[in-house]
Coordinates of C-alpha atoms and ligand atoms in Angstrom, one line a residue:
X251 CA 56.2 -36.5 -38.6
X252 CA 57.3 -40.1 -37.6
X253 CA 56.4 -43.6 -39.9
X254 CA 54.8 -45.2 -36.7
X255 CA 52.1 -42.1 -36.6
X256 CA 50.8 -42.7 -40.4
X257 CA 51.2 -46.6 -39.7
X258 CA 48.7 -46.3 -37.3
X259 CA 46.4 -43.3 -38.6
X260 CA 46.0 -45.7 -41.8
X261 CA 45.3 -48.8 -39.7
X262 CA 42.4 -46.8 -37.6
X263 CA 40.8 -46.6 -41.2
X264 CA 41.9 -42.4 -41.8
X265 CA 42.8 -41.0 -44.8
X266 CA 46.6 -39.8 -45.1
X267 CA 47.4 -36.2 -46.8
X268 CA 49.5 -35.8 -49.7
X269 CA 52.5 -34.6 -47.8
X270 CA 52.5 -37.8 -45.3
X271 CA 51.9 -40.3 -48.1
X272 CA 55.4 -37.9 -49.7
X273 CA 57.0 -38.6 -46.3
X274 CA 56.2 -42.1 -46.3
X275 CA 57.1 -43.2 -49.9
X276 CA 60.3 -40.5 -50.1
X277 CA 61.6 -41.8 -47.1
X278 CA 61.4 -45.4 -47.8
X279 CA 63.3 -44.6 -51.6
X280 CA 65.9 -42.6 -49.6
X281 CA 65.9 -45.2 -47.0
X282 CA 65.0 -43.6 -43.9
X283 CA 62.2 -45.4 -43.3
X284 CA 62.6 -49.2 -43.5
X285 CA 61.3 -51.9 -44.7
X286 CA 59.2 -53.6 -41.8
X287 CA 57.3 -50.3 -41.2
X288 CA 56.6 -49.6 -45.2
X289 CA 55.1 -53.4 -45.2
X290 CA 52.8 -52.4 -42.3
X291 CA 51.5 -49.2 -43.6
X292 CA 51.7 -51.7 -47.0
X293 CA 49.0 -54.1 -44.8
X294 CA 47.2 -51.1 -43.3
X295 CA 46.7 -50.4 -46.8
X296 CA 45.2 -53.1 -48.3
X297 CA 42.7 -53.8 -45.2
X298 CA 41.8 -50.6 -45.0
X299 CA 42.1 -49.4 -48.7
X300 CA 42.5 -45.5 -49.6
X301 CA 40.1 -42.9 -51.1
X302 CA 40.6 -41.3 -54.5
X303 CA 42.7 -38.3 -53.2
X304 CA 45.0 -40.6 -51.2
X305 CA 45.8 -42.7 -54.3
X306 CA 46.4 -39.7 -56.9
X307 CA 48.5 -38.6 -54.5
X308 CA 50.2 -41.9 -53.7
X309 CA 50.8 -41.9 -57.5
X310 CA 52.0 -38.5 -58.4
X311 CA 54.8 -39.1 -55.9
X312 CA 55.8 -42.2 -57.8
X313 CA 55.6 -40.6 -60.5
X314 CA 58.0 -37.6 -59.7
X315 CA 60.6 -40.6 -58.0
X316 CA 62.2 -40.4 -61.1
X317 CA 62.6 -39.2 -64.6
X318 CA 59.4 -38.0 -66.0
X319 CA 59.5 -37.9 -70.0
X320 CA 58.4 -34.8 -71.5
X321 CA 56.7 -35.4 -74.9
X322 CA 56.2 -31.9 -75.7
X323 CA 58.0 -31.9 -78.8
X324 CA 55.6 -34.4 -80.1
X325 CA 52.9 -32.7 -82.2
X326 CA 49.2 -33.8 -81.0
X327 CA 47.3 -35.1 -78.1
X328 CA 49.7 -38.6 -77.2
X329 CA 47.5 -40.9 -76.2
X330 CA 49.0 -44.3 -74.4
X331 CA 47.9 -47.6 -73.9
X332 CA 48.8 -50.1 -71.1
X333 CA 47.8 -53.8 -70.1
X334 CA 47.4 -55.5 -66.9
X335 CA 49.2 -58.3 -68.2
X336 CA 48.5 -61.3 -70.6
X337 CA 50.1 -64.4 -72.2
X338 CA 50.2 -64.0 -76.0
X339 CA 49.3 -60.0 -75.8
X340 CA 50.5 -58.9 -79.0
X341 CA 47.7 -55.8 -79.1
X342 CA 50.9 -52.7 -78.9
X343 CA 51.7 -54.3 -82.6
X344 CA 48.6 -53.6 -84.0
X345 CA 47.6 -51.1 -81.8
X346 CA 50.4 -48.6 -82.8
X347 CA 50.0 -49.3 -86.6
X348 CA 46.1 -48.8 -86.1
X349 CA 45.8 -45.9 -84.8
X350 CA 48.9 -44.2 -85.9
X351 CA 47.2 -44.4 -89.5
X352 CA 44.3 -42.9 -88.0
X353 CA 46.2 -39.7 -87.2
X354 CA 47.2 -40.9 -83.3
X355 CA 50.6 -40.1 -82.4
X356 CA 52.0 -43.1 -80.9
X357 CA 55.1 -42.7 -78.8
X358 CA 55.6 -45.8 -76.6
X359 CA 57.7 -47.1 -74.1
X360 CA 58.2 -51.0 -73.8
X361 CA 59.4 -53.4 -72.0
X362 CA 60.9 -57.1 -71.8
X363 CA 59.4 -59.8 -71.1
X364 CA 60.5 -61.6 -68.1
X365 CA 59.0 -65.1 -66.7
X366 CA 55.7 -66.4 -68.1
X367 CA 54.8 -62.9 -69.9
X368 CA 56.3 -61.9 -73.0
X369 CA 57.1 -58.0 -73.8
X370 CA 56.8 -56.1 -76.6
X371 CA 60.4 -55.2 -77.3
X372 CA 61.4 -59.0 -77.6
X373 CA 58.8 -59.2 -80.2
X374 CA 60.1 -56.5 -82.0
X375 CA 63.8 -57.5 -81.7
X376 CA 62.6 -61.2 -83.6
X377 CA 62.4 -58.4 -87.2
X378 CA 65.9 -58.4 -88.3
X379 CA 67.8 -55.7 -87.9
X380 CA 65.4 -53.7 -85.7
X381 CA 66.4 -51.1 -83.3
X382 CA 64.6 -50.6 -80.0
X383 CA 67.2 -48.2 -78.7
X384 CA 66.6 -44.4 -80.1
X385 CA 67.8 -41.3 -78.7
X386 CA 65.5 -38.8 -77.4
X387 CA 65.3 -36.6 -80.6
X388 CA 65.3 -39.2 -83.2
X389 CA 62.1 -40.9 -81.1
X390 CA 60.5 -37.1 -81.4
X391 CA 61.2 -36.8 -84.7
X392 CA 59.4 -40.2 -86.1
X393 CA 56.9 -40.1 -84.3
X394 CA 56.5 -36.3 -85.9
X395 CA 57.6 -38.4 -89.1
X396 CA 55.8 -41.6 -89.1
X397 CA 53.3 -41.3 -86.3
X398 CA 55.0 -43.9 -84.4
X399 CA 58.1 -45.1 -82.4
X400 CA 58.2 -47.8 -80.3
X401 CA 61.7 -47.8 -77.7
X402 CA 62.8 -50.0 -75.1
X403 CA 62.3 -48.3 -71.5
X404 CA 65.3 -46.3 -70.6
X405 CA 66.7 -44.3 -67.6
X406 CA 64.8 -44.5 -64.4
X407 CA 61.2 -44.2 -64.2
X408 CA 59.5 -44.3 -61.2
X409 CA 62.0 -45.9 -59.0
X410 CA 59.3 -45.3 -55.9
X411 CA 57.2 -47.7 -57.3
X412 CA 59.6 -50.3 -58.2
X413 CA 60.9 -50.5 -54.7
X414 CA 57.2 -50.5 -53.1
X415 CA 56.3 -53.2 -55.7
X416 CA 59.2 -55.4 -54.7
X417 CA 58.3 -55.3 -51.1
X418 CA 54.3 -55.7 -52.3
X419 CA 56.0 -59.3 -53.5
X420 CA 57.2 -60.7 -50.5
X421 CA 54.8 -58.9 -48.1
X422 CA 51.3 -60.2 -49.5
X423 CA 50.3 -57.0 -49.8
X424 CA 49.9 -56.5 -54.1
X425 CA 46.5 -57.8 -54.6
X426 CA 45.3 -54.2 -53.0
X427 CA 43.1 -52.5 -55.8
X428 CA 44.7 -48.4 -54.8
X429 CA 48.1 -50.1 -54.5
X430 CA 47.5 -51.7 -58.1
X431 CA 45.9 -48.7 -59.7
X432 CA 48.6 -45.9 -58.4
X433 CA 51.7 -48.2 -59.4
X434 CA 50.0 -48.6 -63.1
X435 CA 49.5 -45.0 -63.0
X436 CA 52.4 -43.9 -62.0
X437 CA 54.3 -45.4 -64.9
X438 CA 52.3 -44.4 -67.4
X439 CA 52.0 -40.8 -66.3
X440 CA 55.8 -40.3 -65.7
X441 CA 56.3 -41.3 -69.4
X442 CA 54.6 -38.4 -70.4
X443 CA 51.3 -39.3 -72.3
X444 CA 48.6 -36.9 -72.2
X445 CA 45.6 -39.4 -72.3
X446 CA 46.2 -43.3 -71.0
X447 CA 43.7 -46.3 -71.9
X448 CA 44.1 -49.3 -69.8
X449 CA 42.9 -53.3 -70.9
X450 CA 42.0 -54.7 -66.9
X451 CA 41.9 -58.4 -67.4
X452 CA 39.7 -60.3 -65.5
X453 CA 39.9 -63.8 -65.3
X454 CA 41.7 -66.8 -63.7
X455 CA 45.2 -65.9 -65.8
X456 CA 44.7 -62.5 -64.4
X457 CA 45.4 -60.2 -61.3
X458 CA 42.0 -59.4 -60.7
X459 CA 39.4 -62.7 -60.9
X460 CA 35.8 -61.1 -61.1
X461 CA 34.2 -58.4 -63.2
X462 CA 33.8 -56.6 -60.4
X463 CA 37.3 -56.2 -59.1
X464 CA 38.2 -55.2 -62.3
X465 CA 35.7 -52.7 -62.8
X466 CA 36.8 -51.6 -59.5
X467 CA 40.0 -50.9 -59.9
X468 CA 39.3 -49.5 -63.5
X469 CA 37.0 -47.1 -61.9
X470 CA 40.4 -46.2 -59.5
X471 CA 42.7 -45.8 -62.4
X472 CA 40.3 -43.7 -64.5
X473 CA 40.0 -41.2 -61.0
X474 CA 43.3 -41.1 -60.7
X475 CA 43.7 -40.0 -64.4
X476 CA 40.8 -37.3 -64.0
X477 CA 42.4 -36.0 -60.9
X478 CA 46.1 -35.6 -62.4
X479 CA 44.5 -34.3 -65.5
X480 CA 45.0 -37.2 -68.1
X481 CA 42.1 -38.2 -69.6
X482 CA 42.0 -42.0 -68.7
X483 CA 40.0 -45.0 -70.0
X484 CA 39.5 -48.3 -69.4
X485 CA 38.1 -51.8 -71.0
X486 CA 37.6 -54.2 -69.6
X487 CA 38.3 -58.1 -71.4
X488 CA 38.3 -61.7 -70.1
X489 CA 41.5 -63.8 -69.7
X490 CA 40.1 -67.0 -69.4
X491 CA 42.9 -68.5 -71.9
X492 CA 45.5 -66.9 -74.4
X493 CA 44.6 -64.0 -76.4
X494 CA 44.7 -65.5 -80.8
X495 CA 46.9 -68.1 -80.8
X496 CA 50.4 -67.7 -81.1
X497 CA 52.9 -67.3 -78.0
X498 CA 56.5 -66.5 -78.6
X499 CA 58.0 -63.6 -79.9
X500 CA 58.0 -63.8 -84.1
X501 CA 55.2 -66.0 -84.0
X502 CA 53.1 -63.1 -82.5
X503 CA 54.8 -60.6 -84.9
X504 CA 53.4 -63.1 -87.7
X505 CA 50.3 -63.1 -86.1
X506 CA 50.1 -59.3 -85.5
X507 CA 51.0 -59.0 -89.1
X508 CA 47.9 -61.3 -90.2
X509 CA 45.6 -59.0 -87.5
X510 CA 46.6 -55.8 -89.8
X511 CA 46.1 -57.3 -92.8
X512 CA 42.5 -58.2 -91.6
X513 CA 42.8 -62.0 -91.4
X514 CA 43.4 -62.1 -87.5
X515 CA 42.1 -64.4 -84.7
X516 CA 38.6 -63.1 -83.7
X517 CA 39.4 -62.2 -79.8
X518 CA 42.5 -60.2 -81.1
X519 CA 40.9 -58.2 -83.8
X520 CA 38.2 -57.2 -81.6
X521 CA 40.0 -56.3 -78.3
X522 CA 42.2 -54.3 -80.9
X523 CA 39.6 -52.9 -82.4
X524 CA 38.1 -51.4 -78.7
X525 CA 41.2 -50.3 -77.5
X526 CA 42.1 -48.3 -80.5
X527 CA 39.0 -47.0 -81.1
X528 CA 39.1 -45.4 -77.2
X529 CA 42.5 -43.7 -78.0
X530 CA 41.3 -42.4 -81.4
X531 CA 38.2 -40.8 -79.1
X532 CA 40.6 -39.3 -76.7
X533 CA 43.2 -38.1 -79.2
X534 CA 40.1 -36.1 -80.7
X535 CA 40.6 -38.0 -84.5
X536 CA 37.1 -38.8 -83.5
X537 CA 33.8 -37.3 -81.9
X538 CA 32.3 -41.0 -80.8
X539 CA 33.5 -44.4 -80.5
X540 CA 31.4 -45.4 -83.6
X541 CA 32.6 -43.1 -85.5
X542 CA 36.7 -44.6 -84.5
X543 CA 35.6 -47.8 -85.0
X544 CA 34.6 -46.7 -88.9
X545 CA 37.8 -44.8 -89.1
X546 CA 39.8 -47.7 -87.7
X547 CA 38.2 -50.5 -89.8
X548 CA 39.0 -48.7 -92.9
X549 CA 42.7 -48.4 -92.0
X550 CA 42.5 -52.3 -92.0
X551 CA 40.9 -52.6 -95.0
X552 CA 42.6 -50.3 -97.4
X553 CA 45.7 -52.0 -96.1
X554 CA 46.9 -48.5 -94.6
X555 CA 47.6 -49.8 -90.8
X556 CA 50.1 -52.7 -92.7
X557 CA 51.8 -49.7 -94.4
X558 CA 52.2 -48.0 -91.1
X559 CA 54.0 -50.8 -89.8
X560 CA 56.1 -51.5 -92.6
X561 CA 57.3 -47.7 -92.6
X562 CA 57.6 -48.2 -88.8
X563 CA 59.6 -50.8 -88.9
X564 CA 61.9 -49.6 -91.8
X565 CA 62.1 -46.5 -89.8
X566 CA 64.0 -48.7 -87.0
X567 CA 66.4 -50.0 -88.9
X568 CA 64.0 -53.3 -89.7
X569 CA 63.9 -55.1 -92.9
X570 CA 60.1 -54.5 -93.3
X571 CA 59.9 -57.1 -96.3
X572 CA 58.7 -59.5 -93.6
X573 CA 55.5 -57.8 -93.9
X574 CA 55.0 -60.0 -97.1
X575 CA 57.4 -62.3 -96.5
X576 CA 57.0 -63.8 -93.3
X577 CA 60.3 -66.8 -94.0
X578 CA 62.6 -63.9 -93.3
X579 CA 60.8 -64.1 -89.3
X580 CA 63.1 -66.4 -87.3
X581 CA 61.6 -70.0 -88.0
X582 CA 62.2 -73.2 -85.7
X583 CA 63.6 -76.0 -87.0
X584 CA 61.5 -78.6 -85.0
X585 CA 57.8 -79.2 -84.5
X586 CA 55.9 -81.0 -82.2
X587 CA 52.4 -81.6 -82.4
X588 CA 50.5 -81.7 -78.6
X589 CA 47.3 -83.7 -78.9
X590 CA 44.4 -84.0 -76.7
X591 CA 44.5 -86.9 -73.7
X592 CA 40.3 -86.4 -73.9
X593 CA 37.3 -86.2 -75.7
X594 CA 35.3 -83.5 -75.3
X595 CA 35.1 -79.6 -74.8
X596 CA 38.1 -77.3 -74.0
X597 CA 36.4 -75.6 -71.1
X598 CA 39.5 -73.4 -70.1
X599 CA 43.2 -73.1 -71.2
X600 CA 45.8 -72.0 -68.3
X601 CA 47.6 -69.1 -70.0
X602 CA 49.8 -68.9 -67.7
X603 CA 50.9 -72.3 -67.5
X604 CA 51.0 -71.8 -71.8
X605 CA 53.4 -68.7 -70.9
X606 CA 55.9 -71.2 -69.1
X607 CA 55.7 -73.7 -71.8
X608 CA 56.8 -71.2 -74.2
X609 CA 59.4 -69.9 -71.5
X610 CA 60.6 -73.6 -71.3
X611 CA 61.0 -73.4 -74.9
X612 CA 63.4 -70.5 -75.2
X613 CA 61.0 -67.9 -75.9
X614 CA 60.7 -65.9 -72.6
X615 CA 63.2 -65.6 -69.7
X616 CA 63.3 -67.8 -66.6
X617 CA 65.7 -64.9 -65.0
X618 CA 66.6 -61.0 -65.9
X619 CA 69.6 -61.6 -68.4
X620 CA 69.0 -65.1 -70.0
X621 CA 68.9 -64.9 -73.4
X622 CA 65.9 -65.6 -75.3
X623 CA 65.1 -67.4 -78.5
X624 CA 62.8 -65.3 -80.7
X625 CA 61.7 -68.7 -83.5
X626 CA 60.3 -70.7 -80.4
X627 CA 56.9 -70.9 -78.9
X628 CA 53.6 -72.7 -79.3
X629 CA 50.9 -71.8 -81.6
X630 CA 47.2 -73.6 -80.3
X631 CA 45.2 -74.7 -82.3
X632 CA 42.0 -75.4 -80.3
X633 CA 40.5 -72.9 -78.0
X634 CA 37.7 -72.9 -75.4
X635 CA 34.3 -74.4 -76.9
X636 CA 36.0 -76.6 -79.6
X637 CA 35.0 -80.2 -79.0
X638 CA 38.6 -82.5 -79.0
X639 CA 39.1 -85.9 -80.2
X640 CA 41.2 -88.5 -78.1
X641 CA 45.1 -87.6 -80.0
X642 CA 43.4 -84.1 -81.7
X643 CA 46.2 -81.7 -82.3
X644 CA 45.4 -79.2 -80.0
X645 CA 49.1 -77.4 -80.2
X646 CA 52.3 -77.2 -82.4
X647 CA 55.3 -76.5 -80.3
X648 CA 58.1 -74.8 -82.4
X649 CA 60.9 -75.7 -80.7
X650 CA 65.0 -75.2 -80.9
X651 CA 66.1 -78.8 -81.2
X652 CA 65.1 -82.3 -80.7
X653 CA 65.2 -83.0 -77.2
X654 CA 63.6 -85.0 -74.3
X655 CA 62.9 -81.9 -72.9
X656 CA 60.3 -81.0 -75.1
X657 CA 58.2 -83.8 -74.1
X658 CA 57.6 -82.7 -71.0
X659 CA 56.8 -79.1 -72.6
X660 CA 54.2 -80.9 -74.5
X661 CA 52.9 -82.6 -71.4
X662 CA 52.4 -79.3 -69.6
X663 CA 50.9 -77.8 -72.2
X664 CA 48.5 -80.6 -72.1
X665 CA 47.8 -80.0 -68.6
X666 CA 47.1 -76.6 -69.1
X667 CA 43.7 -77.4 -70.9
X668 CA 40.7 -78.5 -69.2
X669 CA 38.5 -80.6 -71.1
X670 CA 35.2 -82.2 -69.8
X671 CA 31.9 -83.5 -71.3
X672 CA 30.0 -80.0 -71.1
X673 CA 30.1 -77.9 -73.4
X674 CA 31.3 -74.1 -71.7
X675 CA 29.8 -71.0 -71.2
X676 CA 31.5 -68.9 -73.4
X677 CA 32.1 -64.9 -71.6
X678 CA 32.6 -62.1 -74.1
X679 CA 35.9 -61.2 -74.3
X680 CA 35.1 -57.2 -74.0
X681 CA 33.2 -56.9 -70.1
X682 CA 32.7 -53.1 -70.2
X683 CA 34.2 -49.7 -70.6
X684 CA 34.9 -47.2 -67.6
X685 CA 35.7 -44.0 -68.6
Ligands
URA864 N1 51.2 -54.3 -62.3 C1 51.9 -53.2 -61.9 O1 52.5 -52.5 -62.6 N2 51.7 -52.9 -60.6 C2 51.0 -53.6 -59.7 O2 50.9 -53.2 -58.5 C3 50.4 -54.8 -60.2 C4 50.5 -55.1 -61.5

């Protein structure tokens, strides 16, 4: 078999098999074949796309690039939940409590934020004292325990797919809906869950801008899962600005903490409320997603999903008196209030440019090893629809120190809001489900 043959089988618009997509993407990680003619089957790719057998198959070979995390040991169906990306995405902190109290094992794998997008395990670390580093057994045996463990990722998972993805980046080749879905897929099947549900964003903060694209490469993610044999399903939710309204690590743990006490932001609660109601379905705590959506609202209510998390975080080592005490999260010492240059309505908020600001800040990481400052970040307080005054607060920035830097944070954050004379057309925030 030679690169150049695939290369131009995939550019004359033919399906590959599962052994040359192997050839292809083990040859490139061992590297035999280099990088010019992995960008061109890359291009051939994305103009010519790939059919549902192609992309499982793309997939399972990133998937079995590197360790592959076997979950066995875990009592239950494990159900896992992944999102395309979002600025202020706090939903795995309430997610896990959620539906662990509904009887869903949760055993998750997180990552670190890096550049405008914050991750989970930085949010965590901002709850004194808590561990995001467990060894394999002790992560078995809470979740068997509690229901839930949350860890940092470890070891090497899908190494494939990291070293496609990089060359996706330089090679304008990422925005390709099969190349998308089998990277997502890959991850989340090589750590081990037996059902996945995925939040596609649509929007302009997102990778995909129209319902359709999103629904499209739903669809691809949820064939890939029936194909590989985990039950997949997807929702799909607008990302037209910032989901609640805190960004920055213990500011989203404060607001997480307010979601599972049931006095959340409305977006949040609800795109919670959807996701976790889909694993509950697929974990098989319950027969229809009505019947979740009961279970889950009376975990909320009765105040059992804010136990969950305060035995959660106890069991890691955390001091889960912040549950009640939120003055023992890291707080910033300065303040700044952002006000509006305009009257009118907020017709759109960047999130993205709001997930530098808070990067600028401290909060997130301009670069792989800088160290982050969990007190800092910006908490809005206007959204899209809510009609400004000229010098409204719109923002609070909760910064490190006083400094002139911080001006120009507020500036930018005041240039990632649109505001004009119209009131908006408000989009629901949940699209559709695939499943
Ligand atoms: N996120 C991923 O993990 N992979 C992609 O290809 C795009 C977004």
């Amino acid at each position: 078999m030679r690169a150049v043959d695939l290369i131009h089988k995939k550019k004359n618009g033919e399906p590959l098999s599962a052994g040359e997509i192997a050839f292809l993407v083990e040859g490139y990680c061992r590297g035999d074949i280099p990088d010019y003619q992995m960008s061109a089957w890359a291009m051939a790719v994305f103009f010519r796309g790939m059919n549902a057998e192609e992309t499982a198959a793309l997939t399972l070979t990133m998937a079995k690039s590197g360790d592959q995390v076997d979950l066995s040991p875990i009592r239950g169906i494990k159900t896992d939940k992944h999102s395309t990306g979002g600025v202020g995405d706090k939903t795995t902190l309430i997610i896990g409590p959620l539906v662990a109290a509904c009887g869903v094992p949760v055993a998750k794998m997180s990552g670190r934020g890096l550049g405008h997008t914050g991750g989970t395990i930085d949010k965590l670390e901002s709850i004194q004292g808590l561990k995001t580093e467990l060894s394999r057994e002790r992560f078995f045996a809470q979740v068997n325990d509690i229901g839930l463990a949350v860890i940092g990722q470890s070891g090497n998972i899908t190494p494939a797919d990291k070293k496609l993805y990089a060359l996706r980046d330089v090679t304008a080749t990422v925005e390709s809906i099969p190349l998308i879905a089998s990277s997502v897929m890959s991850k989340k099947i090589a750590a081990g869950a037996d059902a996945i549900v995925l939040d596609v964003k649509v929007g302009s903060g997102a990778f995909m801008k129209t319902v359709d694209e999103a629904e499209a490469l739903a669809k691809a993610m949820v064939d890939i899962g029936a194909q590989v044999g985990r039950q997949t399903a997807a929702i799909i939710s607008d990302m037209d600005q910032p989901l609640g309204y805190a960004i920055g690590n213990a500011l989203e743990v404060q607001e997480a903490i307010d979601t599972l006490r049931g006095q959340g932001p409305g977006d949040l609660t609800a795109l919670c409320l959807a996701l976790s109601a889909q694993m509950v379905v697929l974990s098989g705590q319950a027969d229809d997603i009505e019947a979740a959506e009961k279970l889950l609202r009376q975990q909320l209510d009765s105040g059992a999903a804010l136990d969950k998390f305060r035995a959660f975080i106890e069991a890691q080592g955390g001091d889960p008196a912040v549950v009640d005490n939120p003055g023992l999260l890291p707080q910033a010492p300065v303040m700044i209030e952002v006000t509006s240059r305009q009257e009118g309505y907020i017709q759109r908020i960047d999130a993205e440019q709001l997930g530098i600001a808070a990067m600028q800040l401290g909060a997130g990481r301009a670069t792989k090893d800088a160290v982050i400052d969990h007190a800092v970040g910006l908490v809005l307080r206007r959204k899209v629809g809510d009609h400004v005054a000229v010098g409204e607060t719109i923002a609070l920035l909760h910064a490190s120190r006083n400094d002139e830097v911080n001006g120009l944070i507020a500036e930018h954050v005041q240039d990632a809001y649109t505001i004009g004379e119209e009131r908006p057309h408000l989009s629901p925030l949940l699209l559709s489900v695939v499943t």
